[in-house]
Short mmCIF file of C-alpha atoms in Angstrom, two decimals:
data_model
loop_
_atom_site.label_atom_id
_atom_site.label_comp_id
_atom_site.label_asym_id
_atom_site.label_seq_id
_atom_site.Cartn_x
_atom_site.Cartn_y
_atom_site.Cartn_z
CA MET A 1 5.56 -22.07 8.15
CA ARG A 2 5.73 -20.74 4.60
CA ALA A 3 2.84 -22.03 2.50
CA TYR A 4 4.95 -22.33 -0.67
CA LYS A 5 8.21 -23.69 -1.97
CA ALA A 6 10.62 -22.25 -4.52
CA LYS A 7 10.47 -23.41 -8.14
CA SER A 8 12.52 -20.54 -9.61
CA VAL A 9 15.21 -18.44 -8.00
CA LYS A 10 17.16 -15.24 -8.68
CA ARG A 11 20.75 -14.61 -7.55
CA ILE A 12 21.21 -11.54 -5.36
CA GLU A 13 24.54 -10.03 -4.36
CA LEU A 14 25.58 -7.57 -1.66
CA PRO A 15 27.78 -4.80 -3.12
CA ASP A 16 30.77 -3.93 -0.98
CA ARG A 17 30.52 -0.93 1.35
CA ALA A 18 32.44 1.47 -0.92
CA ALA A 19 30.09 0.59 -3.78
CA ARG A 20 27.04 1.12 -1.58
CA GLU A 21 28.26 4.52 -0.51
CA ARG A 22 28.92 5.49 -4.13
CA HIS A 23 25.48 4.26 -5.24
CA LEU A 24 23.84 6.26 -2.49
CA ARG A 25 25.64 9.46 -3.42
CA GLU A 26 24.81 9.03 -7.11
CA ALA A 27 21.14 8.43 -6.20
CA GLY A 28 20.96 11.78 -4.41
CA HIS A 29 20.49 9.93 -1.09
CA ASN A 30 17.09 8.79 -2.35
CA VAL A 31 16.74 5.01 -2.51
CA PHE A 32 14.05 5.28 -5.16
CA ASN A 33 16.90 6.37 -7.52
CA LEU A 34 18.99 3.21 -6.85
CA ASP A 35 19.30 0.52 -9.47
CA ALA A 36 17.70 -2.68 -8.24
CA SER A 37 20.90 -4.56 -9.01
CA ALA A 38 22.62 -2.48 -6.29
CA VAL A 39 20.13 -3.62 -3.67
CA PHE A 40 20.55 -6.82 -1.58
CA ILE A 41 17.20 -7.05 0.32
CA ASP A 42 14.52 -4.92 -1.26
CA LEU A 43 11.75 -3.86 1.17
CA LEU A 44 10.85 -0.65 -0.65
CA THR A 45 7.33 -1.86 -1.50
CA ASP A 46 5.06 -4.86 -1.77
CA SER A 47 3.51 -3.40 -4.91
CA GLY A 48 4.09 -5.81 -7.81
CA THR A 49 7.33 -7.10 -6.33
CA GLY A 50 6.13 -10.55 -5.19
CA ALA A 51 6.47 -13.98 -6.77
CA MET A 52 3.57 -15.49 -8.71
CA SER A 53 2.43 -19.09 -8.30
CA ASP A 54 2.87 -21.84 -10.85
CA GLU A 55 -0.85 -21.62 -11.61
CA GLN A 56 -0.52 -17.92 -12.33
CA TRP A 57 2.45 -18.57 -14.65
CA ALA A 58 0.38 -21.23 -16.40
CA ALA A 59 -2.49 -18.75 -16.77
CA LEU A 60 -0.20 -16.33 -18.62
CA HIS A 61 -0.22 -18.73 -21.59
CA CYS A 62 -4.02 -18.52 -21.76
CA GLY A 63 -4.14 -14.74 -22.23
CA ASP A 64 -6.55 -13.47 -24.87
CA GLU A 65 -4.87 -10.41 -26.30
CA SER A 66 -7.93 -9.07 -28.11
CA TYR A 67 -8.21 -5.28 -27.95
CA ALA A 68 -11.96 -5.39 -27.24
CA GLY A 69 -14.10 -8.03 -25.58
CA SER A 70 -11.13 -10.11 -24.33
CA GLU A 71 -12.03 -13.49 -22.82
CA SER A 72 -9.34 -12.82 -20.23
CA PHE A 73 -11.19 -9.69 -19.12
CA ARG A 74 -14.39 -11.72 -18.73
CA ASN A 75 -12.47 -14.21 -16.54
CA LEU A 76 -11.20 -11.38 -14.32
CA GLU A 77 -14.62 -9.78 -14.19
CA ALA A 78 -16.18 -13.06 -13.03
CA THR A 79 -13.47 -13.61 -10.39
CA VAL A 80 -13.87 -10.07 -8.99
CA GLU A 81 -17.60 -10.69 -8.61
CA GLU A 82 -17.02 -13.99 -6.83
CA VAL A 83 -14.20 -12.83 -4.54
CA MET A 84 -15.07 -9.15 -3.99
CA GLY A 85 -18.76 -8.84 -4.86
CA PHE A 86 -18.47 -6.25 -7.66
CA SER A 87 -19.91 -7.25 -11.03
CA ARG A 88 -18.77 -4.13 -12.88
CA ILE A 89 -15.09 -3.25 -13.14
CA VAL A 90 -13.00 -0.76 -15.06
CA PRO A 91 -9.45 -2.07 -15.51
CA ALA A 92 -6.30 0.05 -15.21
CA HIS A 93 -2.60 -0.57 -15.51
CA GLN A 94 -2.12 -0.35 -11.69
CA GLY A 95 -3.69 1.14 -8.57
CA ARG A 96 -2.76 4.76 -9.21
CA GLY A 97 -4.25 4.49 -12.67
CA ALA A 98 -7.46 3.33 -11.04
CA GLU A 99 -7.27 6.25 -8.62
CA ASN A 100 -6.94 8.64 -11.54
CA VAL A 101 -10.02 7.06 -13.18
CA LEU A 102 -12.19 7.16 -10.07
CA TYR A 103 -11.15 10.35 -8.27
CA GLY A 104 -11.02 12.29 -11.53
CA ALA A 105 -14.69 11.31 -11.97
CA LEU A 106 -15.72 11.85 -8.37
CA VAL A 107 -13.92 14.95 -7.09
CA ALA A 108 -14.32 18.54 -8.24
CA GLU A 109 -12.66 21.83 -7.41
CA GLY A 110 -13.23 22.92 -3.82
CA GLU A 111 -14.45 19.61 -2.52
CA TYR A 112 -13.16 17.65 0.48
CA VAL A 113 -12.35 13.94 0.72
CA PRO A 114 -12.02 12.43 4.21
CA ASN A 115 -10.05 9.21 4.55
CA ASN A 116 -8.90 7.09 7.51
CA THR A 117 -5.45 8.17 6.23
CA HIS A 118 -4.53 9.11 2.71
CA PHE A 119 -1.55 7.41 1.17
CA ASP A 120 0.77 9.31 -1.17
CA THR A 121 -0.83 8.76 -4.59
CA THR A 122 -4.38 8.91 -3.19
CA ARG A 123 -3.60 12.27 -1.65
CA ALA A 124 -2.05 13.43 -4.92
CA HIS A 125 -4.98 12.38 -7.08
CA VAL A 126 -7.46 14.19 -4.81
CA VAL A 127 -5.30 17.34 -4.99
CA ASN A 128 -4.91 16.95 -8.76
CA ALA A 129 -8.68 16.84 -9.13
CA GLY A 130 -8.95 20.14 -7.20
CA GLY A 131 -9.98 18.59 -3.89
CA GLU A 132 -8.67 18.71 -0.38
CA PRO A 133 -7.63 15.44 1.24
CA VAL A 134 -8.50 15.26 4.95
CA ASP A 135 -7.06 12.57 7.21
CA CYS A 136 -9.50 11.26 9.82
CA PRO A 137 -7.70 8.45 11.68
CA VAL A 138 -9.21 7.17 14.90
CA GLU A 139 -7.26 7.79 18.11
CA SER A 140 -5.96 4.43 19.34
CA GLY A 141 -3.36 2.79 21.51
CA PRO A 142 -0.96 -0.14 20.95
CA ASP A 143 -3.46 -2.59 22.47
CA ASP A 144 -6.30 -1.63 20.17
CA PRO A 145 -6.97 -4.38 17.58
CA PHE A 146 -8.19 -1.99 14.85
CA GLN A 147 -5.89 1.00 14.88
CA GLY A 148 -6.57 1.67 11.19
CA ASN A 149 -10.22 2.67 11.72
CA LEU A 150 -11.85 5.84 10.38
CA ASP A 151 -12.87 8.51 12.92
CA VAL A 152 -16.51 8.82 11.88
CA ASP A 153 -17.09 11.74 14.23
CA ALA A 154 -14.27 13.66 12.58
CA VAL A 155 -15.98 13.11 9.23
CA ARG A 156 -19.21 14.52 10.66
CA ASP A 157 -17.32 17.48 12.08
CA LEU A 158 -15.78 18.14 8.66
CA ALA A 159 -19.21 18.02 7.05
CA GLU A 160 -20.50 20.54 9.57
CA GLU A 161 -17.57 22.82 8.92
CA VAL A 162 -17.48 22.78 5.09
CA GLY A 163 -20.96 21.56 4.20
CA ALA A 164 -22.05 18.02 3.39
CA GLU A 165 -22.58 18.98 -0.25
CA ARG A 166 -18.79 19.51 -0.60
CA ILE A 167 -17.95 15.93 0.42
CA PRO A 168 -18.45 13.71 -2.64
CA ALA A 169 -16.93 10.61 -1.08
CA VAL A 170 -15.77 9.07 2.16
CA VAL A 171 -12.73 6.83 1.68
CA VAL A 172 -11.50 3.96 3.88
CA THR A 173 -8.19 2.32 3.11
CA ILE A 174 -7.93 -1.34 4.20
CA THR A 175 -5.49 -1.98 5.69
CA ASN A 176 -4.40 1.56 6.67
CA ASN A 177 -1.05 1.75 4.90
CA SER A 178 -0.07 5.18 6.22
CA LEU A 179 -0.75 4.11 9.80
CA ALA A 180 1.52 1.08 10.03
CA GLY A 181 -0.65 -1.22 7.91
CA GLN A 182 -3.25 -1.49 10.71
CA PRO A 183 -6.60 -3.12 9.97
CA VAL A 184 -10.11 -1.68 9.89
CA SER A 185 -13.03 -3.47 11.53
CA ILE A 186 -16.29 -4.27 9.80
CA GLU A 187 -18.08 -2.48 12.63
CA ASN A 188 -16.14 0.64 11.57
CA LEU A 189 -16.94 0.07 7.92
CA ARG A 190 -20.63 -0.11 8.78
CA ALA A 191 -20.32 3.19 10.64
CA ALA A 192 -18.54 4.66 7.56
CA ARG A 193 -21.44 3.43 5.41
CA THR A 194 -23.92 5.21 7.69
CA VAL A 195 -22.07 8.50 7.65
CA ALA A 196 -21.68 8.36 3.87
CA ASP A 197 -25.45 7.83 3.53
CA ASP A 198 -26.15 10.70 5.93
CA LEU A 199 -23.94 12.99 3.84
CA ASP A 200 -25.30 11.71 0.52
CA ALA A 201 -21.71 10.75 -0.35
CA ARG A 202 -20.27 7.61 -1.89
CA LEU A 203 -18.31 5.21 0.28
CA VAL A 204 -15.09 4.20 -1.45
CA ILE A 205 -12.88 1.42 -0.11
CA ASP A 206 -9.23 1.34 -1.17
CA ALA A 207 -9.10 -2.45 -1.30
CA CYS A 208 -5.44 -3.01 -2.25
CA ARG A 209 -4.92 -5.22 0.81
CA PHE A 210 -8.44 -6.40 1.32
CA ALA A 211 -7.44 -10.02 1.97
CA GLU A 212 -4.95 -9.09 4.69
CA ASN A 213 -7.63 -6.90 6.32
CA ALA A 214 -10.13 -9.74 6.18
CA TYR A 215 -7.62 -12.05 7.89
CA PHE A 216 -7.30 -9.61 10.82
CA VAL A 217 -11.07 -9.26 11.06
CA ALA A 218 -11.46 -13.02 11.24
CA GLN A 219 -8.80 -13.16 13.96
CA ARG A 220 -9.86 -10.12 16.06
CA GLU A 221 -13.53 -9.19 15.58
CA ALA A 222 -15.79 -11.37 17.72
CA GLU A 223 -18.71 -11.36 15.27
CA PHE A 224 -16.55 -13.05 12.64
CA GLU A 225 -14.73 -15.58 14.76
CA GLY A 226 -14.52 -18.86 12.77
CA GLU A 227 -15.51 -17.24 9.47
CA SER A 228 -13.39 -17.86 6.39
CA VAL A 229 -11.18 -15.07 5.03
CA ALA A 230 -13.11 -15.32 1.78
CA ALA A 231 -16.43 -14.74 3.47
CA VAL A 232 -15.14 -11.83 5.54
CA ALA A 233 -13.59 -10.26 2.45
CA ARG A 234 -16.96 -10.15 0.70
CA GLU A 235 -18.73 -8.83 3.79
CA GLN A 236 -16.34 -5.95 4.33
CA LEU A 237 -16.47 -4.87 0.67
CA SER A 238 -20.26 -5.08 0.59
CA MET A 239 -20.31 -1.73 2.40
CA ALA A 240 -18.76 0.13 -0.55
CA ASP A 241 -20.24 1.95 -3.50
CA ALA A 242 -16.92 1.68 -5.23
CA VAL A 243 -13.52 0.09 -4.68
CA VAL A 244 -10.05 1.04 -5.95
CA MET A 245 -7.82 -1.98 -6.36
CA SER A 246 -4.13 -2.38 -7.09
CA GLY A 247 -3.70 -5.95 -8.28
CA LYS A 248 -0.01 -5.54 -7.41
CA LYS A 249 -0.87 -6.12 -3.77
CA ASP A 250 -3.59 -8.64 -2.91
CA GLY A 251 -4.05 -9.49 -6.60
CA LEU A 252 -0.63 -11.18 -6.31
CA VAL A 253 0.52 -9.92 -9.72
CA ASN A 254 3.29 -7.70 -11.00
CA VAL A 255 1.04 -5.20 -12.79
CA GLY A 256 -2.61 -4.22 -13.00
CA GLY A 257 -5.58 -2.82 -11.12
CA PHE A 258 -9.18 -1.78 -11.47
CA VAL A 259 -12.10 0.26 -10.20
CA GLY A 260 -15.16 -1.68 -9.05
CA ILE A 261 -18.48 0.17 -9.14
CA ARG A 262 -21.74 -1.04 -7.62
CA GLU A 263 -24.66 -1.99 -9.82
CA GLY A 264 -27.08 0.90 -10.14
CA ASP A 265 -24.51 3.72 -10.15
CA ASP A 266 -24.66 4.07 -13.90
CA GLU A 267 -23.50 7.66 -14.07
CA LEU A 268 -20.27 7.03 -12.16
CA TYR A 269 -19.64 3.78 -14.07
CA GLU A 270 -19.92 5.54 -17.44
CA GLN A 271 -17.72 8.46 -16.30
CA ALA A 272 -15.09 5.99 -15.15
CA ARG A 273 -15.21 4.03 -18.37
CA GLN A 274 -14.69 7.15 -20.46
CA ARG A 275 -11.78 8.32 -18.31
CA ALA A 276 -10.27 4.87 -18.58
CA ILE A 277 -10.44 4.96 -22.37
CA LEU A 278 -8.67 8.32 -22.29
CA PHE A 279 -5.95 7.51 -19.75
CA GLU A 280 -5.62 3.73 -19.50
CA GLY A 281 -6.86 1.91 -22.59
CA PHE A 282 -10.06 0.33 -23.81
CA THR A 283 -12.47 -0.84 -21.10
CA THR A 284 -11.73 -4.54 -21.50
CA TYR A 285 -7.97 -4.31 -20.98
CA GLY A 286 -7.16 -0.97 -19.32
CA GLY A 287 -3.45 -0.95 -19.93
CA MET A 288 -2.92 -4.65 -19.14
CA ALA A 289 -2.09 -7.48 -21.52
CA GLY A 290 -4.56 -10.34 -21.63
CA ARG A 291 -2.04 -12.55 -19.86
CA ASP A 292 -1.89 -10.07 -16.98
CA LEU A 293 -5.69 -10.16 -16.71
CA GLU A 294 -5.54 -13.96 -16.50
CA ALA A 295 -2.81 -13.97 -13.84
CA MET A 296 -4.78 -11.51 -11.65
CA ALA A 297 -7.90 -13.63 -11.92
CA VAL A 298 -5.97 -16.55 -10.46
CA GLY A 299 -4.15 -14.40 -7.90
CA LEU A 300 -7.35 -12.88 -6.41
CA GLY A 301 -8.56 -16.41 -5.67
CA GLU A 302 -5.26 -17.36 -4.09
CA ALA A 303 -5.20 -14.22 -1.93
CA VAL A 304 -8.18 -15.36 0.14
CA GLU A 305 -6.92 -18.93 0.67
CA GLU A 306 -6.35 -19.54 4.38
CA HIS A 307 -2.95 -21.19 4.09
CA TYR A 308 -1.59 -18.38 1.94
CA ILE A 309 -2.83 -15.41 3.95
CA GLU A 310 -1.86 -16.92 7.27
CA SER A 311 1.77 -17.47 6.20
CA ARG A 312 1.83 -13.95 4.67
CA VAL A 313 0.82 -12.22 7.88
CA GLU A 314 2.96 -14.49 10.01
CA GLN A 315 6.10 -13.60 8.04
CA VAL A 316 5.53 -9.91 8.72
CA ALA A 317 5.15 -10.66 12.43
CA GLU A 318 8.34 -12.73 12.24
CA LEU A 319 10.30 -9.78 10.94
CA GLY A 320 8.82 -7.58 13.63
CA ALA A 321 9.88 -10.00 16.36
CA LEU A 322 13.44 -10.18 15.03
CA LEU A 323 13.67 -6.35 15.06
CA GLN A 324 12.31 -6.14 18.61
CA GLU A 325 14.93 -8.61 19.73
CA VAL A 326 17.67 -6.12 18.73
CA GLY A 327 15.87 -3.20 20.32
CA VAL A 328 14.27 -1.57 17.27
CA PRO A 329 11.12 0.47 18.16
CA ILE A 330 8.31 -0.71 15.88
CA ARG A 331 4.57 -0.10 15.68
CA THR A 332 2.64 -2.96 17.30
CA PRO A 333 0.88 -5.12 16.57
CA THR A 334 2.51 -5.60 13.20
CA GLY A 335 0.31 -5.16 10.17
CA GLY A 336 -0.31 -7.47 7.22
CA HIS A 337 2.29 -6.31 4.67
CA ALA A 338 5.05 -4.39 6.46
CA VAL A 339 6.83 -3.58 9.69
CA TYR A 340 6.89 0.14 10.56
CA VAL A 341 9.88 1.46 12.51
CA ASP A 342 9.57 4.62 14.57
CA ALA A 343 12.51 6.53 13.19
CA GLY A 344 11.90 9.49 15.46
CA GLU A 345 12.42 7.25 18.47
CA PHE A 346 15.30 5.33 16.84
CA LEU A 347 17.16 8.58 15.95
CA PRO A 348 15.96 11.07 18.62
CA SER A 349 18.75 13.55 18.00
CA ILE A 350 17.59 14.26 14.42
CA PRO A 351 14.60 16.70 14.30
CA ARG A 352 11.68 16.00 11.97
CA GLU A 353 12.61 18.87 9.64
CA GLU A 354 15.91 17.07 9.01
CA PHE A 355 14.11 13.87 8.00
CA PRO A 356 15.13 11.23 10.58
CA GLY A 357 13.26 8.58 8.57
CA GLN A 358 15.37 9.33 5.47
CA ALA A 359 18.51 9.25 7.58
CA LEU A 360 17.55 5.76 8.76
CA VAL A 361 16.69 4.62 5.22
CA CYS A 362 20.10 5.76 3.95
CA ALA A 363 21.89 4.13 6.86
CA LEU A 364 20.16 0.79 6.26
CA TYR A 365 21.32 0.75 2.67
CA ARG A 366 24.82 1.87 3.58
CA GLU A 367 25.21 -0.77 6.29
CA GLY A 368 23.54 -3.76 4.70
CA GLY A 369 22.21 -3.07 1.22
CA VAL A 370 18.64 -3.07 2.58
CA ARG A 371 16.21 -0.76 0.81
CA ALA A 372 13.26 0.59 2.80
CA VAL A 373 11.05 3.68 2.44
CA GLU A 374 10.53 6.81 4.52
CA LEU A 375 6.93 7.61 5.43
CA GLY A 376 7.36 10.76 7.46
CA GLU A 377 8.12 14.39 6.81
CA LEU A 378 9.67 13.73 3.41
CA ALA A 379 6.76 11.67 2.04
CA PHE A 380 3.97 13.63 3.76
CA PRO A 381 5.18 17.23 4.19
CA GLY A 382 3.24 19.40 6.61
CA THR A 383 0.95 16.64 7.85
CA GLU A 384 2.40 16.15 11.35
CA ARG A 385 2.51 12.42 10.85
CA PRO A 386 4.92 10.23 12.85
CA GLN A 387 8.38 9.73 11.39
CA LEU A 388 8.09 6.15 10.15
CA VAL A 389 10.22 3.88 8.02
CA ARG A 390 8.34 1.05 6.31
CA LEU A 391 9.89 -2.37 5.67
CA CYS A 392 7.52 -3.85 3.10
CA LEU A 393 7.74 -7.60 2.47
CA PRO A 394 7.19 -8.73 -1.14
CA ARG A 395 4.79 -11.67 -1.22
CA ARG A 396 6.24 -15.20 -1.36
CA THR A 397 9.76 -13.91 -1.97
CA TYR A 398 12.06 -13.87 1.10
CA PHE A 399 12.90 -16.39 3.78
CA ARG A 400 14.05 -16.24 7.40
CA ASP A 401 17.74 -15.74 6.68
CA HIS A 402 16.84 -12.67 4.62
CA LEU A 403 14.87 -11.33 7.58
CA GLU A 404 17.77 -12.05 9.91
CA HIS A 405 20.04 -10.01 7.68
CA VAL A 406 17.62 -7.10 7.98
CA ALA A 407 17.70 -7.36 11.80
CA GLU A 408 21.50 -7.57 11.78
CA THR A 409 21.64 -4.44 9.61
CA PHE A 410 19.50 -2.54 12.10
CA ALA A 411 21.78 -3.66 14.91
CA ALA A 412 24.81 -2.33 12.99
CA VAL A 413 23.04 1.02 12.37
CA ALA A 414 22.11 1.23 16.06
CA ASP A 415 25.77 0.85 17.01
CA ARG A 416 26.64 3.92 14.86
CA ARG A 417 23.48 5.94 15.33
CA GLU A 418 25.21 8.76 17.20
CA ALA A 419 27.28 9.53 14.11
CA LEU A 420 24.27 9.88 11.79
CA SER A 421 23.15 13.30 10.63
CA GLY A 422 19.93 14.67 9.16
CA TYR A 423 19.33 15.59 5.52
CA GLU A 424 18.21 18.52 3.49
CA ILE A 425 16.50 18.61 0.09
CA VAL A 426 18.54 20.02 -2.78
CA ASP A 427 16.12 19.30 -5.58
CA GLU A 428 12.42 18.33 -5.60
CA PRO A 429 9.42 18.23 -7.98
CA THR A 430 6.75 20.91 -7.99
CA MET A 431 4.06 18.58 -6.53
CA ALA A 432 4.98 18.24 -2.87
CA GLU A 433 2.69 15.21 -2.42
CA LEU A 434 5.00 13.16 -4.68
CA ARG A 435 8.38 14.61 -3.75
CA HIS A 436 9.76 11.50 -1.99
CA PHE A 437 9.70 9.55 -5.22
CA SER A 438 12.29 11.70 -6.98
CA ALA A 439 13.72 14.38 -4.66
CA GLU A 440 17.51 14.58 -4.18
CA LEU A 441 18.99 15.19 -0.75
CA ARG A 442 22.36 15.65 0.93
CA PRO A 443 23.55 14.98 4.48
CA LEU A 444 23.84 17.98 6.74
CA ALA A 445 27.11 16.74 8.19
#
């Protein structure tokens, strides 16, 4: 059952089919280029797209908009220490701003950064700093409870190959967004801590969905059976030297983020502060208004409340079950923020070089005004990743009838799948790691 009720609503409308086809053509068959008003059910991302609580809206009115030394920053700082265990934070306007601050300070030319699996902006920031991102996902099967784990042996093999001195950081993303939102166990985080110590590297946790990961740990890891999500959240983050946080996920806000740096790492903290001043804003606002700082402070506390996080994860599972009922191949078990569809299996006649995931994304919009995102060859060129389409649920936003419409849209696409063709790129940016955000494509038939 949903752990909230609506106090404010927004009208949404489904454009007719002719309009949807026109919008898709004008967008260069890239749904990032669609106007939101042309979208009926928007599952593009869960980043900043959710609904805030009444207590968060009330907190907006308490924002201290001082440029330096804002009381709202002090409130956020105290909440981060309580919820996440980090007493020193460097705020940023969102997660990728925090990545720029941290990885720009950590990574140098010719260095290597292993990760359980890099997501798009993380990969791009490592490359932009002159480093080489290396994916080290653990091999797992559909029955494994922690498919998002880091392959620690692969990290050791990398260190042996390139030299431990060329690995400044080991990164673990919780949950593993690129691999179907699958969780990471605390046992694995402890192993990651050990290998980082052995390599004299920092352990960085991408904590955007730390509360969702903590929920899975409490449900699936025997050591933590019966523990509160709040307690598990602090334990898992205690392994890290630094965290990167997008408040637009488990901060439950529409904008904002930060870097958390452990006490004692004064050099990295000062480097991050100076980069933040250059790229984000002064160190007590970091590109956010005081009211946004206040809303995030409230949201972080709400994110680890049992009734909220349980209903959040259950809604994702609900969408997954509806899709399975109409024969859609999805990654199981479902993760904490999205359902991932295997587009390669759904559209087996379209080869990976013709972007089957993008073909499915376009068909979903054309059939039902549903916006999803491709996470395959278009988003991650040359990585040999599976051809996935992510259906990302905004927090506290949609209800069962919206999810049923998504399932009905998939059924309609399935009925016409033999007529679908692949796509080719006609225009793309110079940085391949970011091409899916703005590339333009055309159907091959």
